[in-house]
Amino acid sequence: MQHVSKMTPIFAAFLVLALSACGDNETNIYAQDVAEPGHEDHDHEGEHDHDESTSAARLLLVAEGSRQVHIFAADDGDEVAELNLPVPVDYVYPVPGYRYAAFVHRDDNWVSFVDGGVWVEDHGDHDHPYAEAPAIMDFTLDGVRPTHFTLADDGAAVFYDGNGETGDAAGVATFSDATIADNGLENTLQFSTNMHGAAQLRGEHLLATERDAATSSTLPAAVGLYHLHDGLYEHELTFAEPCPGLHGSAQNEDFILFGCEDGVLIIDESSDFSASKIANADDFTDGMRVGTLRAHHHVEQAVAIASGQFYLADPAAAQLQPLGVSLPDGVSAVSYEFVLGGEAFAILQSDGELVVLDAHDWSEQTRVSVLQNPEADSLKLIVQPDGHMAYVLDSAAEQVIPVDLEDGELAQAWSLSFAPAAGVWLGSATEEHDHDH
């Protein structure tokens, strides 16, 4: 693989690069953005306005079933580059640090990684953003049916489901951004049977699902605790508290949560990884169960989704309670994430409404009508994790609509030449918010 070195602005202004990468990977760089931004003279001994944000960010977008990655500047929608991965993309996720993106090729048993090319250096009295050409990384993961991808403060975990028909067992790989940069070795855990499971990384520990091979369901019913030794995770214990039909997991500062048929399994790291169960809410009807969880490091409660309805999983109160989100008849939530550095929770509805909830009291903070009568299943939400921007992907109209989550304003839509089905925000931003809570 050929990596692109940093170019001067003059050189970049006249050059368009077509780079060959591994195999038939192809990289097309549009040089007007491949430079070091912000290199005008700074008075480093003077005062810096810390109320304004310093940011460098890009959106990486793919069309459904495509292997082509389109990379755009997040501030104005200018296309920076196109990368051709070896096989079509199923899912895309950020890697902690938000310099790299993981592209999951589930049907091809492969995970590839792209350097978005933007990062920030600490210059003491200010942060300085840089931008380089995006690049496909040498680091890759291979395992049978990579599916669930989970983030932690210091790394990420990929859970491979395996394949019962071929006798391939499930497994887990964990890594950090440094692993990707150095093309290093991932840490691994191998099971003895297949399962549709999940794993959460906690420092040198890993919490991963476990399944009895004699059961007919591919869903696990237990969680195990593992400890890292020389690149391999060794089993320490299986938690006595069961989690039948386990699906969905998340973590915050103190707790790791797993969705179960009968509630939410809570693992308390601060109490030596003790386990307890939050029972399903009283209004759960037959067949309802928590299947998706969202959590944030700075938020005590987690958001649990059961049959399209939103609940708060509160470990301290040991209860599930309705979140109070009311969706109109025939309207569903298509994307939802914590935003504004955990200060809020955003829900994109299928009718084009974007609702932002205050994560302190869970009241409605902002409501934005992004689109009127969008086509069914055409919308997806990408968020800037610690900043104030969100981006609505409208595949039917082949466009991206930027939304400022703080003031609820829409920016000019970006017109695309393809239907964006998935994407990820990469970059870095430092902002000072005035929050009165």
Coordinates of N, CA and C in Angstrom, one line a residue, residues 262-437:
D262 N -35.8 -10.9 29.5 CA -36.5 -10.6 30.7 C -36.0 -9.3 31.4
G263 N -35.3 -8.5 30.6 CA -34.8 -7.2 31.2 C -33.5 -6.8 30.7
V264 N -32.7 -6.1 31.5 CA -31.4 -5.7 31.2 C -30.4 -6.2 32.2
L265 N -29.3 -6.9 31.8 CA -28.3 -7.3 32.7 C -27.3 -6.2 32.9
I266 N -27.0 -5.9 34.2 CA -26.2 -4.8 34.6 C -24.9 -5.3 35.2
I267 N -23.7 -5.0 34.7 CA -22.5 -5.4 35.3 C -21.8 -4.1 35.9
D268 N -21.6 -4.1 37.2 CA -21.0 -2.9 37.8 C -19.5 -3.1 38.0
E269 N -18.7 -2.4 37.2 CA -17.3 -2.6 37.3 C -16.8 -2.0 38.6
S270 N -17.4 -1.0 39.1 CA -16.9 -0.3 40.4 C -17.1 -1.2 41.6
S271 N -18.0 -2.2 41.4 CA -18.2 -3.2 42.5 C -17.6 -4.6 42.1
D272 N -16.4 -4.5 41.6 CA -15.7 -5.8 41.2 C -16.5 -6.6 40.2
F273 N -17.1 -6.0 39.2 CA -17.8 -6.6 38.2 C -19.0 -7.5 38.7
S274 N -19.7 -6.9 39.6 CA -20.9 -7.6 40.1 C -22.1 -7.5 39.1
A275 N -22.9 -8.5 39.1 CA -24.0 -8.6 38.1 C -25.4 -8.5 38.8
S276 N -26.3 -7.8 38.2 CA -27.7 -7.8 38.6 C -28.6 -7.6 37.4
K277 N -29.9 -7.7 37.6 CA -30.8 -7.6 36.5 C -31.9 -6.6 36.8
I278 N -32.1 -5.7 35.8 CA -33.3 -4.8 35.8 C -34.4 -5.5 35.0
A279 N -35.5 -5.7 35.7 CA -36.7 -6.4 35.0 C -37.3 -5.5 34.0
N280 N -38.0 -6.2 33.1 CA -38.8 -5.4 32.1 C -39.8 -4.5 32.7
A281 N -40.1 -3.4 32.0 CA -41.1 -2.5 32.6 C -42.5 -3.1 32.6
D282 N -43.3 -2.5 33.5 CA -44.7 -3.1 33.6 C -45.5 -3.0 32.3
D283 N -45.2 -2.0 31.5 CA -46.0 -1.9 30.3 C -45.5 -2.7 29.1
F284 N -44.5 -3.6 29.3 CA -44.1 -4.5 28.3 C -45.2 -5.5 28.0
T285 N -45.5 -5.6 26.7 CA -46.5 -6.6 26.2 C -45.8 -7.9 25.8
D286 N -46.6 -8.9 25.5 CA -46.0 -10.2 25.1 C -45.1 -10.0 23.9
G287 N -43.9 -10.6 24.0 CA -43.0 -10.5 22.8 C -42.0 -9.3 22.9
M288 N -42.3 -8.3 23.8 CA -41.4 -7.2 23.9 C -40.2 -7.5 24.7
R289 N -39.1 -7.0 24.2 CA -37.8 -7.2 24.9 C -36.8 -6.2 24.5
V290 N -35.9 -5.8 25.3 CA -34.8 -4.9 25.0 C -33.9 -5.5 24.0
G291 N -33.8 -5.0 22.8 CA -32.9 -5.5 21.8 C -31.8 -4.6 21.4
T292 N -31.9 -3.3 21.8 CA -30.9 -2.3 21.4 C -30.6 -1.4 22.6
L293 N -29.4 -1.0 22.9 CA -29.0 -0.1 24.0 C -28.1 0.9 23.5
R294 N -28.2 2.2 24.0 CA -27.3 3.3 23.8 C -26.9 3.8 25.1
A295 N -25.6 4.1 25.2 CA -25.0 4.6 26.5 C -23.9 5.6 26.2
H296 N -23.6 6.4 27.1 CA -22.5 7.4 27.0 C -21.8 7.5 28.3
H297 N -20.5 7.7 28.1 CA -19.6 7.7 29.3 C -20.0 8.7 30.4
H298 N -20.6 9.8 30.0 CA -20.9 10.9 30.9 C -22.4 10.8 31.4
V299 N -23.1 9.8 31.0 CA -24.5 9.7 31.4 C -24.8 8.5 32.2
E300 N -25.5 8.7 33.3 CA -25.7 7.6 34.3 C -26.6 6.5 33.7
Q301 N -27.7 7.0 33.1 CA -28.7 6.1 32.5 C -28.3 5.7 31.1
A302 N -28.9 4.6 30.6 CA -28.8 4.2 29.2 C -30.1 4.3 28.6
V303 N -30.2 4.4 27.3 CA -31.4 4.3 26.6 C -31.6 2.9 26.0
A304 N -32.7 2.3 26.3 CA -33.1 1.0 25.9 C -34.2 1.1 24.9
I305 N -34.1 0.3 23.8 CA -35.2 0.3 22.8 C -35.8 -1.1 22.8
A306 N -37.1 -1.1 22.9 CA -37.8 -2.4 22.9 C -39.0 -2.3 22.0
S307 N -39.0 -3.0 20.9 CA -40.1 -3.0 19.9 C -40.4 -1.6 19.4
G308 N -39.3 -0.8 19.2 CA -39.4 0.6 18.7 C -39.8 1.6 19.7
Q309 N -39.9 1.2 21.0 CA -40.3 2.1 22.1 C -39.1 2.4 22.9
F310 N -39.0 3.6 23.5 CA -37.8 4.1 24.2 C -38.0 4.0 25.7
Y311 N -37.0 3.5 26.4 CA -37.0 3.4 27.8 C -35.7 3.8 28.4
L312 N -35.7 4.3 29.6 CA -34.5 4.5 30.4 C -34.1 3.4 31.2
A313 N -32.9 2.8 31.0 CA -32.4 1.8 31.9 C -31.5 2.5 33.0
D314 N -32.0 2.5 34.2 CA -31.4 3.3 35.3 C -30.7 2.3 36.3
P315 N -29.4 2.1 36.2 CA -28.8 1.1 37.1 C -28.9 1.5 38.6
A316 N -28.9 2.8 38.9 CA -29.0 3.2 40.3 C -30.3 2.9 40.9
A317 N -31.4 3.1 40.1 CA -32.7 2.9 40.6 C -33.2 1.5 40.3
A318 N -32.4 0.7 39.5 CA -32.7 -0.7 39.1 C -34.1 -0.8 38.5
Q319 N -34.3 0.1 37.5 CA -35.6 0.0 36.8 C -35.5 0.5 35.4
L320 N -36.5 -0.1 34.6 CA -36.7 0.4 33.2 C -38.0 1.3 33.3
Q321 N -37.9 2.5 32.7 CA -39.1 3.3 32.7 C -39.2 4.0 31.4
P322 N -40.4 4.3 30.9 CA -40.6 4.9 29.6 C -39.9 6.2 29.5
L323 N -39.3 6.5 28.3 CA -38.6 7.7 28.1 C -39.5 8.9 27.9
G324 N -40.7 8.6 27.5 CA -41.7 9.7 27.2 C -41.7 10.2 25.8
V325 N -41.0 9.5 24.9 CA -41.0 9.9 23.5 C -42.3 9.3 22.9
S326 N -43.0 10.2 22.2 CA -44.3 9.8 21.6 C -44.2 9.9 20.1
L327 N -44.2 8.8 19.4 CA -44.1 8.8 17.9 C -45.5 8.8 17.3
P328 N -45.8 9.5 16.3 CA -47.1 9.5 15.6 C -47.4 8.1 15.1
D329 N -48.6 7.8 14.8 CA -49.0 6.5 14.2 C -48.3 6.3 12.9
G330 N -47.7 5.2 12.7 CA -47.1 4.9 11.4 C -45.6 5.5 11.3
V331 N -45.2 6.1 12.3 CA -43.8 6.7 12.3 C -42.9 5.9 13.2
S332 N -41.7 5.7 12.8 CA -40.7 4.9 13.6 C -39.5 5.7 13.7
A333 N -38.7 5.3 14.7 CA -37.3 5.9 14.9 C -36.3 5.2 14.0
V334 N -35.6 5.9 13.1 CA -34.7 5.2 12.2 C -33.3 5.3 12.7
S335 N -32.9 6.3 13.4 CA -31.5 6.5 14.0 C -31.6 7.2 15.3
Y336 N -30.7 6.9 16.2 CA -30.7 7.5 17.5 C -29.3 7.4 18.1
E337 N -28.8 8.5 18.7 CA -27.5 8.5 19.2 C -27.4 9.6 20.3
F338 N -26.5 9.4 21.3 CA -26.1 10.5 22.2 C -25.3 11.6 21.4
V339 N -25.6 12.9 21.7 CA -24.9 13.9 20.9 C -24.5 15.0 21.9
L340 N -23.8 16.0 21.4 CA -23.3 17.2 22.2 C -22.5 16.7 23.4
G341 N -21.7 15.7 23.2 CA -20.8 15.2 24.2 C -21.5 14.6 25.4
G342 N -22.7 14.0 25.1 CA -23.5 13.3 26.1 C -24.5 14.3 26.8
E343 N -24.6 15.5 26.3 CA -25.5 16.5 26.9 C -26.9 16.2 26.4
A344 N -27.1 15.5 25.3 CA -28.4 15.3 24.7 C -28.5 14.0 24.0
F345 N -29.7 13.6 23.6 CA -29.9 12.4 22.8 C -30.8 12.7 21.6
A346 N -30.4 12.4 20.4 CA -31.1 12.7 19.2 C -31.8 11.5 18.6
I347 N -33.0 11.7 18.2 CA -33.8 10.7 17.5 C -34.3 11.2 16.2
L348 N -33.9 10.5 15.1 CA -34.4 10.8 13.8 C -35.6 9.9 13.5
Q349 N -36.7 10.5 13.2 CA -37.9 9.8 12.9 C -38.1 9.6 11.4
S350 N -38.9 8.6 11.0 CA -39.1 8.2 9.6 C -39.9 9.3 8.9
D351 N -40.5 10.2 9.6 CA -41.3 11.3 8.9 C -40.4 12.5 8.7
G352 N -39.1 12.5 9.0 CA -38.2 13.6 8.8 C -38.0 14.5 9.9
E353 N -38.7 14.2 11.1 CA -38.5 15.0 12.3 C -37.3 14.5 13.1
L354 N -36.5 15.5 13.5 CA -35.3 15.2 14.3 C -35.6 15.8 15.7
V355 N -35.7 14.9 16.7 CA -36.0 15.3 18.1 C -34.7 15.2 18.9
V356 N -34.4 16.3 19.7 CA -33.2 16.3 20.6 C -33.7 16.4 22.0
L357 N -33.4 15.4 22.9 CA -33.8 15.4 24.3 C -32.6 15.8 25.1
D358 N -32.9 16.6 26.2 CA -31.9 16.9 27.2 C -31.6 15.7 28.0
A359 N -30.3 15.3 28.0 CA -29.9 14.0 28.7 C -29.8 14.2 30.2
H360 N -30.2 15.4 30.8 CA -30.2 15.6 32.2 C -31.6 15.3 32.8
D361 N -32.6 15.8 32.1 CA -34.0 15.6 32.6 C -34.9 14.9 31.6
W362 N -34.3 14.6 30.4 CA -35.0 13.9 29.3 C -36.2 14.6 28.7
S363 N -36.2 15.9 28.9 CA -37.2 16.8 28.3 C -36.8 17.1 26.8
E364 N -37.8 17.4 26.0 CA -37.5 17.8 24.6 C -36.8 19.1 24.6
Q365 N -35.7 19.1 24.0 CA -34.8 20.3 23.9 C -35.0 21.1 22.6
T366 N -35.0 20.3 21.5 CA -35.1 20.9 20.2 C -35.9 19.9 19.3
R367 N -36.6 20.4 18.3 CA -37.3 19.6 17.3 C -37.1 20.3 16.0
V368 N -36.6 19.6 15.0 CA -36.3 20.2 13.7 C -37.0 19.3 12.6
S369 N -37.8 20.0 11.8 CA -38.4 19.4 10.6 C -37.3 19.4 9.5
V370 N -36.6 18.3 9.4 CA -35.5 18.2 8.4 C -36.1 18.0 7.0
L371 N -37.1 17.1 6.9 CA -37.7 16.8 5.6 C -39.2 16.7 5.7
Q372 N -39.9 16.9 4.7 CA -41.4 16.7 4.6 C -41.7 15.5 3.8
N373 N -42.4 14.5 4.4 CA -42.8 13.3 3.7 C -41.7 12.6 2.9
P374 N -40.6 12.3 3.6 CA -39.5 11.5 3.0 C -40.0 10.1 2.6
E375 N -39.3 9.5 1.7 CA -39.6 8.2 1.3 C -39.3 7.2 2.4
A376 N -40.0 6.1 2.5 CA -39.8 5.2 3.6 C -38.4 4.6 3.5
D377 N -37.8 4.4 4.7 CA -36.5 3.7 4.8 C -35.4 4.4 4.0
S378 N -35.5 5.7 3.9 CA -34.5 6.5 3.1 C -33.5 7.3 4.0
L379 N -33.8 7.4 5.3 CA -33.0 8.3 6.2 C -32.1 7.6 7.1
K380 N -31.0 8.3 7.4 CA -30.0 7.8 8.4 C -29.4 9.0 9.0
L381 N -28.9 8.9 10.3 CA -28.3 10.0 11.0 C -26.9 9.7 11.3
I382 N -26.0 10.7 11.0 CA -24.6 10.7 11.4 C -24.4 11.9 12.3
V383 N -23.7 11.7 13.4 CA -23.5 12.7 14.4 C -22.1 13.0 14.6
Q384 N -21.8 14.3 14.9 CA -20.5 14.7 15.4 C -20.5 14.4 16.9
P385 N -19.7 13.4 17.4 CA -19.9 12.9 18.8 C -19.7 13.9 19.9
D386 N -18.8 14.9 19.8 CA -18.6 15.8 20.9 C -18.9 17.3 20.4
G387 N -19.4 17.4 19.2 CA -19.7 18.7 18.7 C -21.2 18.9 18.5
H388 N -21.6 19.9 17.8 CA -23.0 20.3 17.7 C -23.6 20.0 16.3
M389 N -22.9 19.3 15.5 CA -23.5 19.0 14.1 C -24.0 17.6 14.0
A390 N -25.0 17.5 13.2 CA -25.5 16.2 12.8 C -25.8 16.3 11.3
Y391 N -25.8 15.1 10.6 CA -26.0 15.0 9.2 C -27.1 14.0 8.9
V392 N -28.1 14.4 8.2 CA -29.2 13.5 7.8 C -28.9 13.0 6.4
L393 N -28.7 11.7 6.2 CA -28.5 11.1 4.9 C -29.9 10.8 4.3
D394 N -30.2 11.3 3.1 CA -31.4 11.1 2.4 C -31.1 10.3 1.1
S395 N -31.2 9.0 1.2 CA -30.8 8.2 0.0 C -31.7 8.4 -1.1
A396 N -33.0 8.6 -0.9 CA -34.0 8.7 -2.0 C -33.7 9.9 -2.8
A397 N -33.3 11.0 -2.2 CA -33.0 12.3 -2.9 C -31.5 12.5 -3.2
E398 N -30.7 11.5 -2.8 CA -29.3 11.6 -3.0 C -28.7 12.9 -2.5
Q399 N -28.9 13.1 -1.2 CA -28.4 14.3 -0.5 C -28.1 14.1 0.9
V400 N -27.3 15.0 1.5 CA -27.0 15.1 2.9 C -27.4 16.5 3.4
I401 N -28.1 16.5 4.5 CA -28.6 17.7 5.1 C -28.0 18.0 6.5
P402 N -27.1 18.9 6.6 CA -26.4 19.3 7.8 C -27.4 20.0 8.8
V403 N -27.4 19.6 10.1 CA -28.2 20.2 11.1 C -27.4 20.6 12.3
D404 N -27.6 21.9 12.7 CA -26.9 22.4 13.9 C -27.9 22.0 15.1
L405 N -27.4 21.1 15.9 CA -28.2 20.6 17.0 C -28.5 21.6 18.1
E406 N -27.6 22.6 18.3 CA -27.7 23.6 19.3 C -28.8 24.6 19.0
D407 N -28.9 25.1 17.8 CA -29.9 26.0 17.5 C -31.0 25.5 16.6
G408 N -30.9 24.2 16.1 CA -32.0 23.6 15.3 C -32.0 24.1 13.9
E409 N -30.9 24.7 13.4 CA -30.9 25.3 12.0 C -30.4 24.3 11.0
L410 N -31.0 24.3 9.8 CA -30.6 23.5 8.7 C -29.6 24.3 7.8
A411 N -28.5 23.6 7.4 CA -27.6 24.3 6.4 C -28.0 23.8 5.0
Q412 N -27.4 24.4 4.1 CA -27.6 24.0 2.7 C -27.3 22.5 2.4
A413 N -28.3 21.8 1.8 CA -28.1 20.4 1.6 C -27.0 20.2 0.5
W414 N -26.3 19.1 0.7 CA -25.3 18.7 -0.3 C -25.9 17.8 -1.3
S415 N -25.8 18.1 -2.6 CA -26.3 17.2 -3.6 C -25.2 16.2 -4.0
L416 N -25.6 14.9 -4.0 CA -24.6 13.9 -4.3 C -24.9 13.2 -5.7
S417 N -24.0 12.4 -6.1 CA -24.2 11.6 -7.4 C -24.5 10.2 -7.1
F418 N -24.8 9.9 -5.8 CA -25.1 8.5 -5.4 C -26.1 8.5 -4.2
A419 N -26.7 7.4 -3.9 CA -27.6 7.3 -2.8 C -26.9 6.9 -1.5
P420 N -26.6 7.8 -0.5 CA -25.9 7.4 0.6 C -26.7 6.5 1.6
A421 N -26.1 5.3 1.8 CA -26.8 4.4 2.7 C -26.2 4.3 4.1
A422 N -24.9 4.6 4.2 CA -24.2 4.5 5.5 C -23.1 5.5 5.4
G423 N -22.6 5.9 6.6 CA -21.5 6.8 6.7 C -21.0 7.0 8.1
V424 N -20.0 7.8 8.3 CA -19.4 8.0 9.6 C -18.7 9.4 9.6
W425 N -18.7 10.0 10.7 CA -18.0 11.3 10.9 C -16.6 11.0 11.5
L426 N -15.6 11.6 10.9 CA -14.2 11.4 11.4 C -13.6 12.8 11.6
G427 N -12.8 13.0 12.6 CA -12.2 14.3 12.8 C -12.0 14.6 14.3
S428 N -11.8 15.8 14.5 CA -11.6 16.3 15.9 C -12.1 17.7 16.0
A429 N -12.7 18.0 17.2 CA -13.2 19.3 17.4 C -13.1 19.6 18.9
T430 N -12.7 20.8 19.2 CA -12.7 21.3 20.6 C -13.6 22.5 20.7
E431 N -14.6 22.4 21.6 CA -15.5 23.5 21.7 C -15.8 23.8 23.1
E432 N -16.2 25.0 23.4 CA -16.6 25.3 24.8 C -18.1 25.7 24.7
H433 N -18.9 24.9 25.5 CA -20.3 25.1 25.5 C -20.7 25.7 26.9
D434 N -21.6 26.6 26.9 CA -22.2 27.1 28.1 C -23.4 26.4 28.5
H435 N -23.4 25.5 29.4 CA -24.5 24.6 29.8 C -25.0 25.1 31.2
D436 N -26.3 25.3 31.3 CA -26.8 25.8 32.6 C -27.8 24.7 33.0
H437 N -27.3 23.8 33.8 CA -28.1 22.7 34.3 C -28.0 22.6 35.8

